[in-house]
PDB file of C-alpha atoms in Angstrom:
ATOM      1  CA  UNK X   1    -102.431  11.838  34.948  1.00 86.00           C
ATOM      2  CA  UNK X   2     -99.846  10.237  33.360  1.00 94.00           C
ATOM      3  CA  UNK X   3     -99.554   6.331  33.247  1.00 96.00           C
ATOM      4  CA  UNK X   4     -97.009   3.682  32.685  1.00 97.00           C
ATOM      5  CA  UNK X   5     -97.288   0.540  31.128  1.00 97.00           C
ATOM      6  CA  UNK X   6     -95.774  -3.039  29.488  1.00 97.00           C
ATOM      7  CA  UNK X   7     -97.334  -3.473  26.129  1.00 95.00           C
ATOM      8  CA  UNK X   8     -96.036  -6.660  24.012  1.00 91.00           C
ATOM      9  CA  UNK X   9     -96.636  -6.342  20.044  1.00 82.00           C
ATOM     10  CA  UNK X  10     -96.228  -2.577  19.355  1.00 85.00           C
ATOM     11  CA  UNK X  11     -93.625  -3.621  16.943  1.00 79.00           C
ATOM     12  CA  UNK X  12     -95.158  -5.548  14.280  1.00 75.00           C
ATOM     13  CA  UNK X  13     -90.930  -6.920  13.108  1.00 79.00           C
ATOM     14  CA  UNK X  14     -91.240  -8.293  16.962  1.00 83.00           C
ATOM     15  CA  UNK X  15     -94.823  -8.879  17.916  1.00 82.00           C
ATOM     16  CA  UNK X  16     -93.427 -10.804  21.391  1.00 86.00           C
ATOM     17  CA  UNK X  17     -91.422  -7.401  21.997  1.00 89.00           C
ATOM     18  CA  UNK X  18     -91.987  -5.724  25.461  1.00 95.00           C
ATOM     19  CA  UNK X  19     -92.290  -2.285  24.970  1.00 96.00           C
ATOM     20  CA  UNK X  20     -92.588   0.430  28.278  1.00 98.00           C
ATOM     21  CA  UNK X  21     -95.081   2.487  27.491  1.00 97.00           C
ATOM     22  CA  UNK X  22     -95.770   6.329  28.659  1.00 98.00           C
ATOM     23  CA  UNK X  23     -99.173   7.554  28.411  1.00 97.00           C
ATOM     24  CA  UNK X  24     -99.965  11.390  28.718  1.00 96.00           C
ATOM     25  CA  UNK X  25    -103.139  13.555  28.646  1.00 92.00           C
ATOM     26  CA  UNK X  26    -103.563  15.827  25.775  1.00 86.00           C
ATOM     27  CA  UNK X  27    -103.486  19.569  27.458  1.00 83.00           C
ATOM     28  CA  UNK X  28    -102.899  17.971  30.765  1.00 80.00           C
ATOM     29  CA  UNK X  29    -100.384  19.140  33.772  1.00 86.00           C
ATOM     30  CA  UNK X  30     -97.620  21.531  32.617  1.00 85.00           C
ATOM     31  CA  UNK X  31     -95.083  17.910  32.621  1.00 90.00           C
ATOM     32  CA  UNK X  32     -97.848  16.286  30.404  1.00 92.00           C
ATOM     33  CA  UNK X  33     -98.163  18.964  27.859  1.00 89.00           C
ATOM     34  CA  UNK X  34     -94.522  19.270  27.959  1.00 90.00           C
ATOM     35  CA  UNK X  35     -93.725  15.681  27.030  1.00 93.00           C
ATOM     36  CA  UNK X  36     -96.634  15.788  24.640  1.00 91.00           C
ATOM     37  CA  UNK X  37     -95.332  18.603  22.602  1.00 89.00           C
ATOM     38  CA  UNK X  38     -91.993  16.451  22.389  1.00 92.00           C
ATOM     39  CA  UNK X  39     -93.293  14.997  19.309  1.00 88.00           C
ATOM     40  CA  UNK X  40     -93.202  18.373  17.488  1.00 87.00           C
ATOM     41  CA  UNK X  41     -89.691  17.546  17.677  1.00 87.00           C
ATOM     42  CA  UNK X  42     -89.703  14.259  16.232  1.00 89.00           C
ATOM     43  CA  UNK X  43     -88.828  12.674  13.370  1.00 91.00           C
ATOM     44  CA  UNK X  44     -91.091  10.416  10.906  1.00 93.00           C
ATOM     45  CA  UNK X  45     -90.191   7.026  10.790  1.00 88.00           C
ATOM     46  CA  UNK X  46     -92.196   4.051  10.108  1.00 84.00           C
ATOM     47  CA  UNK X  47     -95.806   4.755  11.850  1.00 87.00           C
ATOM     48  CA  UNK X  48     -93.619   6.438  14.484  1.00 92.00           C
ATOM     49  CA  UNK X  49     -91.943   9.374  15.204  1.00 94.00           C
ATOM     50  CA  UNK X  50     -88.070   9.720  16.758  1.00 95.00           C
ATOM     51  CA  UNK X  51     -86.885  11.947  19.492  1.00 95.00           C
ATOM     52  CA  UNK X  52     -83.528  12.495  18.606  1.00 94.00           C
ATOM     53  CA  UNK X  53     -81.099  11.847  21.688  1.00 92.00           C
ATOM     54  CA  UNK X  54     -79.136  14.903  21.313  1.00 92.00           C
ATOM     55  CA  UNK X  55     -82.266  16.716  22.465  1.00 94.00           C
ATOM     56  CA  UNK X  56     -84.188  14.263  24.886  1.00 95.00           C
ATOM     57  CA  UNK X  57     -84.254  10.812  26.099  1.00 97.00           C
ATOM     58  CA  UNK X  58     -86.204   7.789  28.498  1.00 98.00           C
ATOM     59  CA  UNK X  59     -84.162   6.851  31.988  1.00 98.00           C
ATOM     60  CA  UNK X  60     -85.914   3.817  33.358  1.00 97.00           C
ATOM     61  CA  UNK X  61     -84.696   2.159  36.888  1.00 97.00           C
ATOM     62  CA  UNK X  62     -86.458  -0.938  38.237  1.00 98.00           C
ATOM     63  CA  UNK X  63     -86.438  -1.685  41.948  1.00 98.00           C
ATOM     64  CA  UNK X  64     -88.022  -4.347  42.437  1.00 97.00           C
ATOM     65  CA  UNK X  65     -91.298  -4.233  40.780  1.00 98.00           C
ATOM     66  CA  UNK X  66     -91.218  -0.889  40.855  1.00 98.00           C
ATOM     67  CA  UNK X  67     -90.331   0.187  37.263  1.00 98.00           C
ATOM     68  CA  UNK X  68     -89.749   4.671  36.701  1.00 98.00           C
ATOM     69  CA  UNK X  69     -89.109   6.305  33.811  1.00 98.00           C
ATOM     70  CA  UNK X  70     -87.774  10.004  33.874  1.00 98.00           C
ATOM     71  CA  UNK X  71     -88.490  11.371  30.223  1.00 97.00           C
ATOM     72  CA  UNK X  72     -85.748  14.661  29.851  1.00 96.00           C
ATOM     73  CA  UNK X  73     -84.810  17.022  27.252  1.00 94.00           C
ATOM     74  CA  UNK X  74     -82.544  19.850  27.254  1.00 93.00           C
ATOM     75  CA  UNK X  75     -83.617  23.657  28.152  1.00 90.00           C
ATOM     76  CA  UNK X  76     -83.420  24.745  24.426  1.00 88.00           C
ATOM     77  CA  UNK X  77     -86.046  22.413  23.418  1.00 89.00           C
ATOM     78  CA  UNK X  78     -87.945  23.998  26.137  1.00 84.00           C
ATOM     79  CA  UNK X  79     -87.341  27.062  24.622  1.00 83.00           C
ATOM     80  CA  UNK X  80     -89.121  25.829  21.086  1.00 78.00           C
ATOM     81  CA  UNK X  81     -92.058  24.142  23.012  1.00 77.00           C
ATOM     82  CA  UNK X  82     -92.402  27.661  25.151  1.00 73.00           C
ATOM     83  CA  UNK X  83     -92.051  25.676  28.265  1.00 75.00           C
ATOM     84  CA  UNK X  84     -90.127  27.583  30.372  1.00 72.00           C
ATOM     85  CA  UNK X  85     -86.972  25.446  31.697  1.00 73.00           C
ATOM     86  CA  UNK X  86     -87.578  26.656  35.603  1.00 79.00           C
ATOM     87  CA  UNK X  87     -90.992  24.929  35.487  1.00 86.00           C
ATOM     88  CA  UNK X  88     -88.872  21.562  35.141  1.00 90.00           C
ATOM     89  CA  UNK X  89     -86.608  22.013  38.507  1.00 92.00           C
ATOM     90  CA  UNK X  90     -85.555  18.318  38.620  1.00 95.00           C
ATOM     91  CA  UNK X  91     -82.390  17.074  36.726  1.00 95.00           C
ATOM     92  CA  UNK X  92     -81.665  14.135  34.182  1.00 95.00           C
ATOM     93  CA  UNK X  93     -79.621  11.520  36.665  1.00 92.00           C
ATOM     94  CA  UNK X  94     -77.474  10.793  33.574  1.00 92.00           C
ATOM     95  CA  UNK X  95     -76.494  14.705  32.425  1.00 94.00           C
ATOM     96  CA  UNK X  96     -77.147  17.681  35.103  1.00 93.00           C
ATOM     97  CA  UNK X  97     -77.574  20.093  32.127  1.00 94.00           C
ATOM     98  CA  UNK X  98     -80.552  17.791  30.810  1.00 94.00           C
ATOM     99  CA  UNK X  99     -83.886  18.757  32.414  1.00 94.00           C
ATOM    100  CA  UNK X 100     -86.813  16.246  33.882  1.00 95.00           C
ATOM    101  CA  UNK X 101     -90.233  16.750  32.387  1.00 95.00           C
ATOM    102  CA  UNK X 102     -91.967  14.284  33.503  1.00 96.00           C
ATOM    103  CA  UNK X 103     -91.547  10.799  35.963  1.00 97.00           C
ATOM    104  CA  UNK X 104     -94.080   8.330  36.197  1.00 98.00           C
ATOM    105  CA  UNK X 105     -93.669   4.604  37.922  1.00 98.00           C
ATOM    106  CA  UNK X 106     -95.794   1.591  38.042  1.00 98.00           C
ATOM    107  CA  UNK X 107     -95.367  -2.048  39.202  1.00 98.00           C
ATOM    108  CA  UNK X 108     -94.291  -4.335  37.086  1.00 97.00           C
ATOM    109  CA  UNK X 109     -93.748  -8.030  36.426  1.00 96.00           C
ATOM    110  CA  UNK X 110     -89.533  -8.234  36.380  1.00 97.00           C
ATOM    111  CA  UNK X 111     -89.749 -10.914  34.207  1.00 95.00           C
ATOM    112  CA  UNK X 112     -91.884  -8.825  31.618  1.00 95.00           C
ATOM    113  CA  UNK X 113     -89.835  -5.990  32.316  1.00 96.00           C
ATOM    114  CA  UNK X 114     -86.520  -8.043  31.619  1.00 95.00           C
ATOM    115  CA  UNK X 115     -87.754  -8.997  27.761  1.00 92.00           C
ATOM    116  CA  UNK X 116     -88.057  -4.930  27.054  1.00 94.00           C
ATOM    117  CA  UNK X 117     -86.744  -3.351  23.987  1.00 93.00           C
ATOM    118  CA  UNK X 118     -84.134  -0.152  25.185  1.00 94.00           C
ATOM    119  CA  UNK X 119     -86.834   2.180  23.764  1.00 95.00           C
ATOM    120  CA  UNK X 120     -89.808   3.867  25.522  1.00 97.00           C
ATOM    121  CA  UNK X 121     -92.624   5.267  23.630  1.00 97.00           C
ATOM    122  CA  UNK X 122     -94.568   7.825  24.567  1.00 97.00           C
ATOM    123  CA  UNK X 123     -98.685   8.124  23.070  1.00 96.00           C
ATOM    124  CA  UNK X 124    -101.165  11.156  23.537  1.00 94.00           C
ATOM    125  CA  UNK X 125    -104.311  10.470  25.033  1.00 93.00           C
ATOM    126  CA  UNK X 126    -107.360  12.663  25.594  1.00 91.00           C
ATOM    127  CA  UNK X 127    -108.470  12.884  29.092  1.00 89.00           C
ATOM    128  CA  UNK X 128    -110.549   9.662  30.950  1.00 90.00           C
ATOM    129  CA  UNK X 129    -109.208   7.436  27.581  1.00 92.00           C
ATOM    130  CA  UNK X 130    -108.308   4.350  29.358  1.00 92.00           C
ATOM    131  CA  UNK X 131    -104.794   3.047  28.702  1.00 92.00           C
ATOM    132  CA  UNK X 132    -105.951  -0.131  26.478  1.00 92.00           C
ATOM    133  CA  UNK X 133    -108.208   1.663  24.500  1.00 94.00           C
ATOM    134  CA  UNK X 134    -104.689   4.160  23.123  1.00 94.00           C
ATOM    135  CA  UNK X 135    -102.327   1.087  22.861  1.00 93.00           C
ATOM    136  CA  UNK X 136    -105.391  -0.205  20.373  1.00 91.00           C
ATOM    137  CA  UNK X 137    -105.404   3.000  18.588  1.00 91.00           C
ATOM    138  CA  UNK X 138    -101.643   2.695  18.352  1.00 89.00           C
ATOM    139  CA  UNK X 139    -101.701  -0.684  17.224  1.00 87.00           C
ATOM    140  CA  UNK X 140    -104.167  -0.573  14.320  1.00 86.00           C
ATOM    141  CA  UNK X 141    -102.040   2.736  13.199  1.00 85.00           C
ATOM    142  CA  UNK X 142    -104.343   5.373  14.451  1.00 88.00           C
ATOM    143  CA  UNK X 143    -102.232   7.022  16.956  1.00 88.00           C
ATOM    144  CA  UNK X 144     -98.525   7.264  16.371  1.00 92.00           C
ATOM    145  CA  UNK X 145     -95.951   6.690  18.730  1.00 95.00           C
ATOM    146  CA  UNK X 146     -93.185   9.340  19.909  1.00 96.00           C
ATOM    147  CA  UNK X 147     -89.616   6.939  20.293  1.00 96.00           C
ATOM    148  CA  UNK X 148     -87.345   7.943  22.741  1.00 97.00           C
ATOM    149  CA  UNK X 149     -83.963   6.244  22.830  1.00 96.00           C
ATOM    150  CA  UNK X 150     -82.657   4.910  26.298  1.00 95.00           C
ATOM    151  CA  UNK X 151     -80.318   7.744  28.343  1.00 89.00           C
ATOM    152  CA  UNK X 152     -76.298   8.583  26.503  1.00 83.00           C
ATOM    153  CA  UNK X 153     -73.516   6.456  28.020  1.00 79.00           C
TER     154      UNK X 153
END
């Protein structure tokens, strides 16, 4: 199952950076393996890879301490990650053409939450790996990060 959290020092530039943080299971749910396969999309940048926003994006919405993120793409990268789009009913909230592939929410310090970068990453876990234990791996460079930009304007 998917999981959301508030890491600080992803960025080594920023090391008191807050960065939201999507976890999903390797071959997990249909929205898992969706998101996961995002990265076959992405871009190589430094220790990372970028989701371009033309194609996909993170929507985040805090209520309270409630903090959701809605990571959605469009249909035709669907199409190259043979997901088909009408397993992903749900719409972006910022474009109606853009489908959701995944939401996941968790509470959250507001405070923390105010000092976040506008990114989201996104890592790959393999089932029962507990959420500290992949930030780690991410950290000392062994699991790279997919970057997905905040929603268009």
């Amino acid at each position: 199952m998917a999981e959301l959290v508030l890491c600080t020092g992803l960025d080594p530039d920023e090391p008191d950076s807050v960065t939201p943080v999507v976890i999903v299971t390797e071959g997990g749910a249909a929205d898992e393996d969706a998101v996961t396969r995002l990265g076959l999309y992405g871009y190589e940048g430094d220790g990372c890879l970028y989701f371009v926003r033309t194609d996909g994006w993170a929507e985040r919405r805090l209520d309270g301490e409630l903090l959701t993120v809605d990571i959605v793409a469009y249909p035709a990268v669907l199409k190259g990650l043979e997901a088909a789009a009408d397993r992903f009913p749900e719409r972006s909230a910022a474009d109606p053409e853009a489908v959701r592939l995944l939401r996941v929410s968790a509470q959250v310090s507001p405070g923390t939450y105010a000092r976040a970068t506008d990114i989201t990453a996104v890592l790959t876990a393999l089932a029962g790996t507990p959420a500290e234990q992949v930030v780690a791996q991410t950290r000392s460079g062994e699991n790279w990060p997919l970057i997905l930009a905040p929603q268009p304007e």
